Short mmCIF file of C-alpha atoms and ligand atoms in Angstrom, two decimals:
data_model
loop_
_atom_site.label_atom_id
_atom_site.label_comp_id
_atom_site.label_asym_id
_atom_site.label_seq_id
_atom_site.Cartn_x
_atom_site.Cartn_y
_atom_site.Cartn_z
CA UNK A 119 34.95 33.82 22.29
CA UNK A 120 34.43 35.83 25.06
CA UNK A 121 32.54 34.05 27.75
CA UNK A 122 29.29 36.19 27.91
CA UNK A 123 28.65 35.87 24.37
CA UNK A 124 29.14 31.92 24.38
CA UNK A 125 26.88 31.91 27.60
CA UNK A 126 24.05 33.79 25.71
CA UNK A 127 24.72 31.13 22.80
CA UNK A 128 24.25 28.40 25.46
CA UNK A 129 21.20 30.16 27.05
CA UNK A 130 19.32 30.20 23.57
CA UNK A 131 20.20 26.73 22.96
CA UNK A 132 18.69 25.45 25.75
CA UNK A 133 15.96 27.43 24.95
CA UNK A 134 15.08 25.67 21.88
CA UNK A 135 15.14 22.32 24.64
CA UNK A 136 18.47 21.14 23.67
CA UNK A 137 21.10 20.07 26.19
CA UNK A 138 24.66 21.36 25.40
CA UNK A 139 27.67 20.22 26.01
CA UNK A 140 31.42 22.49 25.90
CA UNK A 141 33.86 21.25 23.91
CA UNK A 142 37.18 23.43 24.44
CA UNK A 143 39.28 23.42 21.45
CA UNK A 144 42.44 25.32 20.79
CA UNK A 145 41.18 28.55 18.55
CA UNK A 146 37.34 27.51 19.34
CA UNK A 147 34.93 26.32 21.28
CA UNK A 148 32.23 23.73 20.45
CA UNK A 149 28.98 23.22 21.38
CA UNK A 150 27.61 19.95 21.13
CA UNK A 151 23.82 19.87 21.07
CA UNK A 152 21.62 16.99 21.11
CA UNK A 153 18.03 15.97 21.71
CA UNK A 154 15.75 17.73 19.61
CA UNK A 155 18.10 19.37 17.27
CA UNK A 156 15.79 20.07 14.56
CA UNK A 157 15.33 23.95 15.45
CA UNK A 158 19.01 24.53 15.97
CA UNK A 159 19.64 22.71 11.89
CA UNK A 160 17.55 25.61 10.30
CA UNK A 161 20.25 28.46 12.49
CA UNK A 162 22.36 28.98 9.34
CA UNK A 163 26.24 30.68 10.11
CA UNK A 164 25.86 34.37 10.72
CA UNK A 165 22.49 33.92 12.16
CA UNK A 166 23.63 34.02 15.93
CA UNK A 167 26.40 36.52 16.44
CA UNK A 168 29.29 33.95 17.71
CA UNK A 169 28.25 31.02 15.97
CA UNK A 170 30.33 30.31 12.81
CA UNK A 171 29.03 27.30 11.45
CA UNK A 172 26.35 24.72 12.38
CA UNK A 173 27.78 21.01 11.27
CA UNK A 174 24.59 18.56 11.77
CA UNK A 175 25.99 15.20 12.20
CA UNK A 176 23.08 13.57 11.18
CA UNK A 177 21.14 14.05 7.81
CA UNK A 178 17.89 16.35 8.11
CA UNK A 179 15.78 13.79 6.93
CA UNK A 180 15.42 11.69 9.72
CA UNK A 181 12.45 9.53 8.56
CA UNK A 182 13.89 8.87 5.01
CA UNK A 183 17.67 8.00 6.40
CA UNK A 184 19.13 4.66 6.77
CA UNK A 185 19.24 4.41 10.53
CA UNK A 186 21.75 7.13 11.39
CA UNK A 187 18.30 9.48 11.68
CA UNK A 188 15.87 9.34 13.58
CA UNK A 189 14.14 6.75 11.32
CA UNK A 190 15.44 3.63 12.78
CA UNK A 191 15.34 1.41 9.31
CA UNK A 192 18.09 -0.81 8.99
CA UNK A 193 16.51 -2.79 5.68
CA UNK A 194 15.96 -1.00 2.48
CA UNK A 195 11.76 -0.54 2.60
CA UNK A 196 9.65 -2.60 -0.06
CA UNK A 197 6.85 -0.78 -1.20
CA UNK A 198 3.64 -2.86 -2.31
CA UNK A 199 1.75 -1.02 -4.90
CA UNK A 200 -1.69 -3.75 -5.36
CA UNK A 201 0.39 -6.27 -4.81
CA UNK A 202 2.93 -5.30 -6.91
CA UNK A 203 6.66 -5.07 -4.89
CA UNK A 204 8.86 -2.44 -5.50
CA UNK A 205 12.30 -1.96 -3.67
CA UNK A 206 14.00 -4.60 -1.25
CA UNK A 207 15.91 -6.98 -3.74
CA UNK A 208 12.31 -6.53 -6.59
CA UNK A 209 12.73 -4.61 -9.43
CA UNK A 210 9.50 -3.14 -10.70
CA UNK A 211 8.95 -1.94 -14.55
CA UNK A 212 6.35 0.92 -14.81
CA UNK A 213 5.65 1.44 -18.66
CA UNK A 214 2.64 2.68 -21.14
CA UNK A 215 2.17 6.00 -22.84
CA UNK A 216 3.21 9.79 -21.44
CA UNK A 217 -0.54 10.58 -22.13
CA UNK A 218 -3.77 8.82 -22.53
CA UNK A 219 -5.27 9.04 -25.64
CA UNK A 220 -8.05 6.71 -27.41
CA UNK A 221 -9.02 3.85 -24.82
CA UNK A 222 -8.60 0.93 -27.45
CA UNK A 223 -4.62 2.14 -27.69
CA UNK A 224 -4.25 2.55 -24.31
CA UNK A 225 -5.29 -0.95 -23.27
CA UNK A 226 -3.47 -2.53 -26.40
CA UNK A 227 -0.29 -0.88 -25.18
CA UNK A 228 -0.84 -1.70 -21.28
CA UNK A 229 -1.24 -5.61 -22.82
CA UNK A 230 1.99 -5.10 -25.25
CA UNK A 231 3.91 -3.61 -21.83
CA UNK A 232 2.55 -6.51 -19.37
CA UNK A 233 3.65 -9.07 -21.98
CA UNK A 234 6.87 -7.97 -22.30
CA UNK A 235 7.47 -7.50 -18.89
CA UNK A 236 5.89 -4.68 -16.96
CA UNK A 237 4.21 -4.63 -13.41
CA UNK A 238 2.68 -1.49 -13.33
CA UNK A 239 1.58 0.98 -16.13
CA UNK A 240 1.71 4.41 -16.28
CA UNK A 241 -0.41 7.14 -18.45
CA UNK A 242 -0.80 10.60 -17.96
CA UNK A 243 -4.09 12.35 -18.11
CA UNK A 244 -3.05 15.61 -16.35
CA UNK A 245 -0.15 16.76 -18.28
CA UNK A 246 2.13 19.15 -17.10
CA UNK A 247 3.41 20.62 -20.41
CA UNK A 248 6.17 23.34 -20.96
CA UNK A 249 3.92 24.66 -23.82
CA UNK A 250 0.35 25.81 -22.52
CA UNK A 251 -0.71 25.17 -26.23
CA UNK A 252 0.68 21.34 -25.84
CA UNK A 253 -2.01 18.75 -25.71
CA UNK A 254 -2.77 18.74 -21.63
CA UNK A 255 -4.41 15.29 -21.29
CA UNK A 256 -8.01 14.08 -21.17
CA UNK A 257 -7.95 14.93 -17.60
CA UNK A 258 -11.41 13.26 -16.25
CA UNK A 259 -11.87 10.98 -19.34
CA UNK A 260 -8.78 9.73 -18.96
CA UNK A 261 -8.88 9.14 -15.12
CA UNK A 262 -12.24 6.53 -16.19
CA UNK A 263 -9.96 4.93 -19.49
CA UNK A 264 -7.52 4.15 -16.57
CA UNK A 265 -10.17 1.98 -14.47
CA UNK A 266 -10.88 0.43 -17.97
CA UNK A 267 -7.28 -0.23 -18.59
CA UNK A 268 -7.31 -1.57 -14.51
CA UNK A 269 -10.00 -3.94 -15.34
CA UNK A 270 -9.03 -4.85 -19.00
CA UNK A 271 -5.52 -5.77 -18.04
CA UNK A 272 -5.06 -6.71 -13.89
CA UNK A 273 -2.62 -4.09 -14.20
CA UNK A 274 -1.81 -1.30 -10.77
CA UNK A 275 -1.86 1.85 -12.43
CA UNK A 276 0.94 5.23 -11.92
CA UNK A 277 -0.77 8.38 -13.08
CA UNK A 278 0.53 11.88 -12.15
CA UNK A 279 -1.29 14.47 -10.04
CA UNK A 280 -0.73 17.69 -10.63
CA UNK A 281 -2.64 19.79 -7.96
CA UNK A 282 -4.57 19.36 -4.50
CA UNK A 283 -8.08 19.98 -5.51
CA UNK A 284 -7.78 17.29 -8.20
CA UNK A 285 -6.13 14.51 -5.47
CA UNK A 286 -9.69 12.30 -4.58
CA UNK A 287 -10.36 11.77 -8.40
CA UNK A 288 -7.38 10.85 -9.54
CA UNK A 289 -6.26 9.12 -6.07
CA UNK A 290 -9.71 6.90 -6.92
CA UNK A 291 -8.08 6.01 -9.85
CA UNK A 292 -4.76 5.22 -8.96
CA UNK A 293 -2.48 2.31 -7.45
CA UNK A 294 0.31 4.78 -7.80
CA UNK A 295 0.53 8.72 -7.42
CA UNK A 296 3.01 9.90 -9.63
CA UNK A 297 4.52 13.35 -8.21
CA UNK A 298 5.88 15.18 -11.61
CA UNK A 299 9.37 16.99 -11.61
CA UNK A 300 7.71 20.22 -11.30
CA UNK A 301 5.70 19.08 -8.93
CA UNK A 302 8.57 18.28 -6.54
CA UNK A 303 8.74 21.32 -4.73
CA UNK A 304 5.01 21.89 -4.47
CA UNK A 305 5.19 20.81 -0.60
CA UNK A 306 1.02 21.41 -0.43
CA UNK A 307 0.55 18.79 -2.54
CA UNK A 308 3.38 16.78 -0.88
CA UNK A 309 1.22 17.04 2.47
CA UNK A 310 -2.00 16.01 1.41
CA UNK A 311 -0.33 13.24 -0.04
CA UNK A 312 1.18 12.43 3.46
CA UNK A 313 -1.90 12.22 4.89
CA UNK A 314 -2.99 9.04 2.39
CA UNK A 315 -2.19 5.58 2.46
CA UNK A 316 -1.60 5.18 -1.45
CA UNK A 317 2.27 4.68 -2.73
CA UNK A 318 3.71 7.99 -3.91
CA UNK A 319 6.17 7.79 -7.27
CA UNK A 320 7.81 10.97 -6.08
CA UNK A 321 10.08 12.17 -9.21
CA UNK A 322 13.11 14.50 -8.78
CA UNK A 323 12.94 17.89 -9.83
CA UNK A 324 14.85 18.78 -12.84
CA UNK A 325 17.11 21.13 -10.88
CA UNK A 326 16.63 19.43 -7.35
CA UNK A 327 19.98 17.73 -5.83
CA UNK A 328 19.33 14.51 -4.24
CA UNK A 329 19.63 16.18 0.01
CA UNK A 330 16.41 18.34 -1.77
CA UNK A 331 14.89 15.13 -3.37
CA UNK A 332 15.14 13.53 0.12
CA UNK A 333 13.64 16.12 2.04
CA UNK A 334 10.41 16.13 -0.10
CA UNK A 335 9.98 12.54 0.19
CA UNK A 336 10.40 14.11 4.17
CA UNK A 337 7.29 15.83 3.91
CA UNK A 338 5.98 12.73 2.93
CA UNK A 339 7.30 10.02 4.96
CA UNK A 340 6.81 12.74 8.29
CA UNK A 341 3.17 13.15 7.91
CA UNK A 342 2.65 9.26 7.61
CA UNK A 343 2.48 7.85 4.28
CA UNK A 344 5.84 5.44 4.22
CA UNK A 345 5.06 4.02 1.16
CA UNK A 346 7.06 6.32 -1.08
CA UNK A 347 9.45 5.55 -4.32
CA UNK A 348 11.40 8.21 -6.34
CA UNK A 349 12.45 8.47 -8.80
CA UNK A 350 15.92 9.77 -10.90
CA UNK A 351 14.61 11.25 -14.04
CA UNK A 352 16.88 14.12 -14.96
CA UNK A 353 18.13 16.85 -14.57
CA UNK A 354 19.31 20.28 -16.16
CA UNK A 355 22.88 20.88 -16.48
CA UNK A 356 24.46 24.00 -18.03
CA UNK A 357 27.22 22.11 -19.87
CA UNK A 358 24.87 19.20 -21.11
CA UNK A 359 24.96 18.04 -24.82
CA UNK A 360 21.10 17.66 -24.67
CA UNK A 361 18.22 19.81 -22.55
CA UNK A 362 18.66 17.02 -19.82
CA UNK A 363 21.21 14.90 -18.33
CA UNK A 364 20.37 11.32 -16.41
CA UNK A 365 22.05 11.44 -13.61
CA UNK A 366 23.28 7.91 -12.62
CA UNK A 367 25.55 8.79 -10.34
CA UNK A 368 22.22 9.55 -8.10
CA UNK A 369 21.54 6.14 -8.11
CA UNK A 370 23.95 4.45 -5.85
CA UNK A 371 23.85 8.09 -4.16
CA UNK A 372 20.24 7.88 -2.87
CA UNK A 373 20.70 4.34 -2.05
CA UNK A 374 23.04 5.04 0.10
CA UNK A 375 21.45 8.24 1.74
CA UNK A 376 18.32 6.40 1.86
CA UNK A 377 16.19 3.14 2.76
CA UNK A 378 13.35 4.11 -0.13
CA UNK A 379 13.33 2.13 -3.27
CA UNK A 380 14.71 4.55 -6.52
CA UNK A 381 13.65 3.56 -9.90
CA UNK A 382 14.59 5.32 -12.99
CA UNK A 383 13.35 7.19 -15.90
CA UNK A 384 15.71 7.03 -18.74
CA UNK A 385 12.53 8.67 -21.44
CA UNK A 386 12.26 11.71 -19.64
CA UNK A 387 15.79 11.62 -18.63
CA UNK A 388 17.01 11.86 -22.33
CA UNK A 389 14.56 12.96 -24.27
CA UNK A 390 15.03 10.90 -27.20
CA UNK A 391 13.90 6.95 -28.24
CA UNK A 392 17.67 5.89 -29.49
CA UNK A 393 18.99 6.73 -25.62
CA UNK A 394 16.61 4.99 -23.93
CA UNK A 395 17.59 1.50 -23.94
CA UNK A 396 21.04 2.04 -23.63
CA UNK A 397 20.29 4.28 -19.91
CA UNK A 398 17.65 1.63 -18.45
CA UNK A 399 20.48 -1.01 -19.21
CA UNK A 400 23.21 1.29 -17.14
CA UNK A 401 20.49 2.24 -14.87
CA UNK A 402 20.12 -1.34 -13.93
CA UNK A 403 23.50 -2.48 -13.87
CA UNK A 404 24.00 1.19 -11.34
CA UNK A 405 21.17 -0.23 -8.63
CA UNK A 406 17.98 0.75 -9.71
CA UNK A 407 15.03 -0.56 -8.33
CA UNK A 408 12.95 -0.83 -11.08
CA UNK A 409 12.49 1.43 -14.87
CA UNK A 410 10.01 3.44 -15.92
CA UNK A 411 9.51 3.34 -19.64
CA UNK A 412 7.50 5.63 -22.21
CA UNK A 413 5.91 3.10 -24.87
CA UNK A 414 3.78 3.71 -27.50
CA UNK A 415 2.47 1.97 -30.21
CA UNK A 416 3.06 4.89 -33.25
CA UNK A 417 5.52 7.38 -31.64
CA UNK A 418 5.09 9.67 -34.56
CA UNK A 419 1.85 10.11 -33.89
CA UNK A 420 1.80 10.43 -30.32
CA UNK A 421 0.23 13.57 -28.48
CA UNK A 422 3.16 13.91 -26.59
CA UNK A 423 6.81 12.72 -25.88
CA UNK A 424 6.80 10.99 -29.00
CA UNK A 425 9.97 11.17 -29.58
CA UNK A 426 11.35 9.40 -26.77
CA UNK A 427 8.54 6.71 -26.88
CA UNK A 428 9.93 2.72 -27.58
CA UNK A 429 7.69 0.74 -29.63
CA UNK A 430 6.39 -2.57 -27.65
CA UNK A 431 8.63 -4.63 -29.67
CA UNK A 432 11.53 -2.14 -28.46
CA UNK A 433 10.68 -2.40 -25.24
CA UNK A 434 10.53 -6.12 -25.07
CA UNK A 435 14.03 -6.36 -26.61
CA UNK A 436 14.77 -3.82 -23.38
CA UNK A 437 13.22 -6.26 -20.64
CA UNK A 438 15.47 -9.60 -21.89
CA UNK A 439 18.23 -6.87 -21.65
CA UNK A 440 17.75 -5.95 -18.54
CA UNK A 441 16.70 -9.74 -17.34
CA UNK A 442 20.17 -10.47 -18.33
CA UNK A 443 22.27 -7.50 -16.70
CA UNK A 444 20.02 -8.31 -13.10
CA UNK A 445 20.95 -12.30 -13.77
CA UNK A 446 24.77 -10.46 -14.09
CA UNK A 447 25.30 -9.02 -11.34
CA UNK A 448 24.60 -12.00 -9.02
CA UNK A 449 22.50 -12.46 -5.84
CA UNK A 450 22.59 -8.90 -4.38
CA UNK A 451 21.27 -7.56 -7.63
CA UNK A 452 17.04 -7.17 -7.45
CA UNK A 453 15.25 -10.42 -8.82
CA UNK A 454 13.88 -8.94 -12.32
CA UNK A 455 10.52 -9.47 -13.21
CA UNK A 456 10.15 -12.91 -14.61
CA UNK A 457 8.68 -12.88 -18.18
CA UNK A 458 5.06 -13.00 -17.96
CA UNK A 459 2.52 -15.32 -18.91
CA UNK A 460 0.20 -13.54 -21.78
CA UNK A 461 -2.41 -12.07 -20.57
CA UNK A 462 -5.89 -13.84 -20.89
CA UNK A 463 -6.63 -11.29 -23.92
CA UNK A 464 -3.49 -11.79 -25.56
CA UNK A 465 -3.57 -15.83 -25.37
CA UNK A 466 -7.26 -15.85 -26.40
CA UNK A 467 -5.95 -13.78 -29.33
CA UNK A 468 -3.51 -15.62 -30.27
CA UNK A 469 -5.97 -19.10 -29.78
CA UNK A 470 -8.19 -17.80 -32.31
CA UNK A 471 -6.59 -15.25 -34.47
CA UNK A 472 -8.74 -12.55 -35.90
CA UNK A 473 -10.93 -13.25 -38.44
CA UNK A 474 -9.94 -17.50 -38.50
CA UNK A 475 -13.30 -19.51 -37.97
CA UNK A 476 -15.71 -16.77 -38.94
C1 LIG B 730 5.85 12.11 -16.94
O1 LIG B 730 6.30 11.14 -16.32
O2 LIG B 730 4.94 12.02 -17.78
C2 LIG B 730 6.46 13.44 -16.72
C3 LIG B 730 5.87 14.54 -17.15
O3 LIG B 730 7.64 13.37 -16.09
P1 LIG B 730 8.51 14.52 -15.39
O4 LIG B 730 7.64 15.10 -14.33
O5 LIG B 730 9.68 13.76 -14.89
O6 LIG B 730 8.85 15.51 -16.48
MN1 LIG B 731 6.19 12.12 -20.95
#
């Protein structure tokens, strides 16, 4: 390179407030940068006249790495969602229906999920649909059957938001903001959510590669809210036997990109009821830190995602499952959920069965 050319490339890099150091090789020369790097990773080859290719030796995430960014976290992060522990050797099941519908089958499903195993449950009521004539969730009603579910059943609740202007509503109703697929590159939402304190379910977008999933949970984890989970749910692939492929090679990927818990979505990420047992179970024996599981009590009949909704008594058979493959793979597996105690309801319920002593 000829040396005024490599001196104006030196000249710009310190510039940017980098210091630079020559590293002669045979054919080229190298210039090793360090300090603030982060304005020199967005140069891209061909940029600079000279420069023909920018290696970062560090990952551009620095706050979501393992300690080889910036982010100095040695221990994989636990994230407490109302007590609930997600991440760090606790694996966390997040189940219920994709949508809200009456209140009555909402809370009877939240009990069926917490007695089979869940610690957290999930319902939608802003849907993001592919169809605009798809049902699109009670929206406010069911951001108040969600406090009623709350208080009914002691469980945290996961409920997605779609846009900015809805965020204080539905943050006052969650333990949990789910971030949808579509939703992952929306990086305005993904700042306001920095800026709060509640846990972020941020899922991957269905064409998003894991170094993209990363650098949205960036946006959050920069702007100061640590407590973030994602979440493997799918993705699109051209040569796929069904709309959607879960990846679970991502799995053991992010965890080893990243010190942020990953839990899994094996309804979304197949599409279809007779699938979904047999992913959570490979999902748990691959690393995950926790499920998340579509249940409802009459899939036929559901408003949406039906068809890759478990019945309770489906998704109980799925928690001893996955009890057993955590027990399996021996002490630096997550500790599963234990089976729960009924809830008061349920044991009250089952004390005085309807319709005996009246
Ligand atoms: C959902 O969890 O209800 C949902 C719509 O998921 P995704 O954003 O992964 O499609
Ligand atoms: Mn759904």
């Amino acid at each position: 390179m000829p040396a005024t050319r490599r001196r104006r490339i030196r000249e710009r890099l310190r510039e940017l407030g980098v210091t630079v150091n020559v590293v002669e090789g045979a054919e080229r020369s190298y210039l090793e940068v360090s300090g603030d790097d982060l304005p020199v990773r967005s140069l891209f080859p061909g940029h600079w006249e000279g420069v023909a290719e920018v290696i970062p030796l560090s990952p551009p995430y620095p706050h979501a790495a393992w300690g080889g960014g910036r982010g100095e976290l040695a221990r994989p992060t636990l994230v407490e969602v109302a007590g609930v522990p997600v991440g760090a050797g606790h694996f966390a099941v997040v189940a219920g229906p994709c949508a809200l519908e009456e209140e009555s089958r909402a809370i009877d499903i939240a009990r069926a999920v917490k007695d089979g195993g869940a610690r957290l449950f999930r319902g939608g009521a802003f849907k993001p649909r592919t169809s605009p004539y798809a049902f699109q969730g009670l929206e406010d009603e069911g951001l108040q059957m969600l406090r009623r579910v709350r208080e009914s059943t002691g469980l945290p609740i996961v409920t997605e938001v779609m846009e900015g202007a809805d965020l204080d509503k539905v943050a006052a109703c969650a333990d949990l903001l789910q971030v949808g697929s579509r939703s992952m590159h929306n990086y305005a939402l993904l700042k306001r959510l920095s800026h709060l304190r509640t846990p972020v379910l941020l899922k991957r977008g269905l064409a998003a590669t894991v170094e993209e999933l990363l650098l949205a949970a960036e946006y959050l984890l920069s702007g100061g809210n640590t407590r973030v989970i994602l979440c493997e749910r799918g993705i699109r692939h051209a040569a796929g036997a069904r709309q959607v492929i879960l990846d679970l090679g991502a799995i053991p990927e992010i965890r080893r990109r990243t010190h942020l818990p990953v839990i899994v979505d094996p309804s979304h990420g197949s599409g279809a009821a007779y699938l979904v047992a047999p992913l959570a179970r490979a999902a748990a024996a691959a690393g995950a830190d926790g499920l998340m599981i579509e249940v409802h009590d009459d899939p036929e009949r559901a408003l949406s995602d039906g068809r890759q909704a478990l019945r309770p008594a489906e998704f109980a058979a799925l928690m001893e499952d996955v009890r057993a493959i955590l027990g399996a793979l021996g002490p630096d597996a997550p500790s599963p959920p234990s089976a729960p105690p009924p809830s008061p309801a349920i044991a009250a319920e089952r004390r005085e069965p309807a319709g005996k002593d009246r």
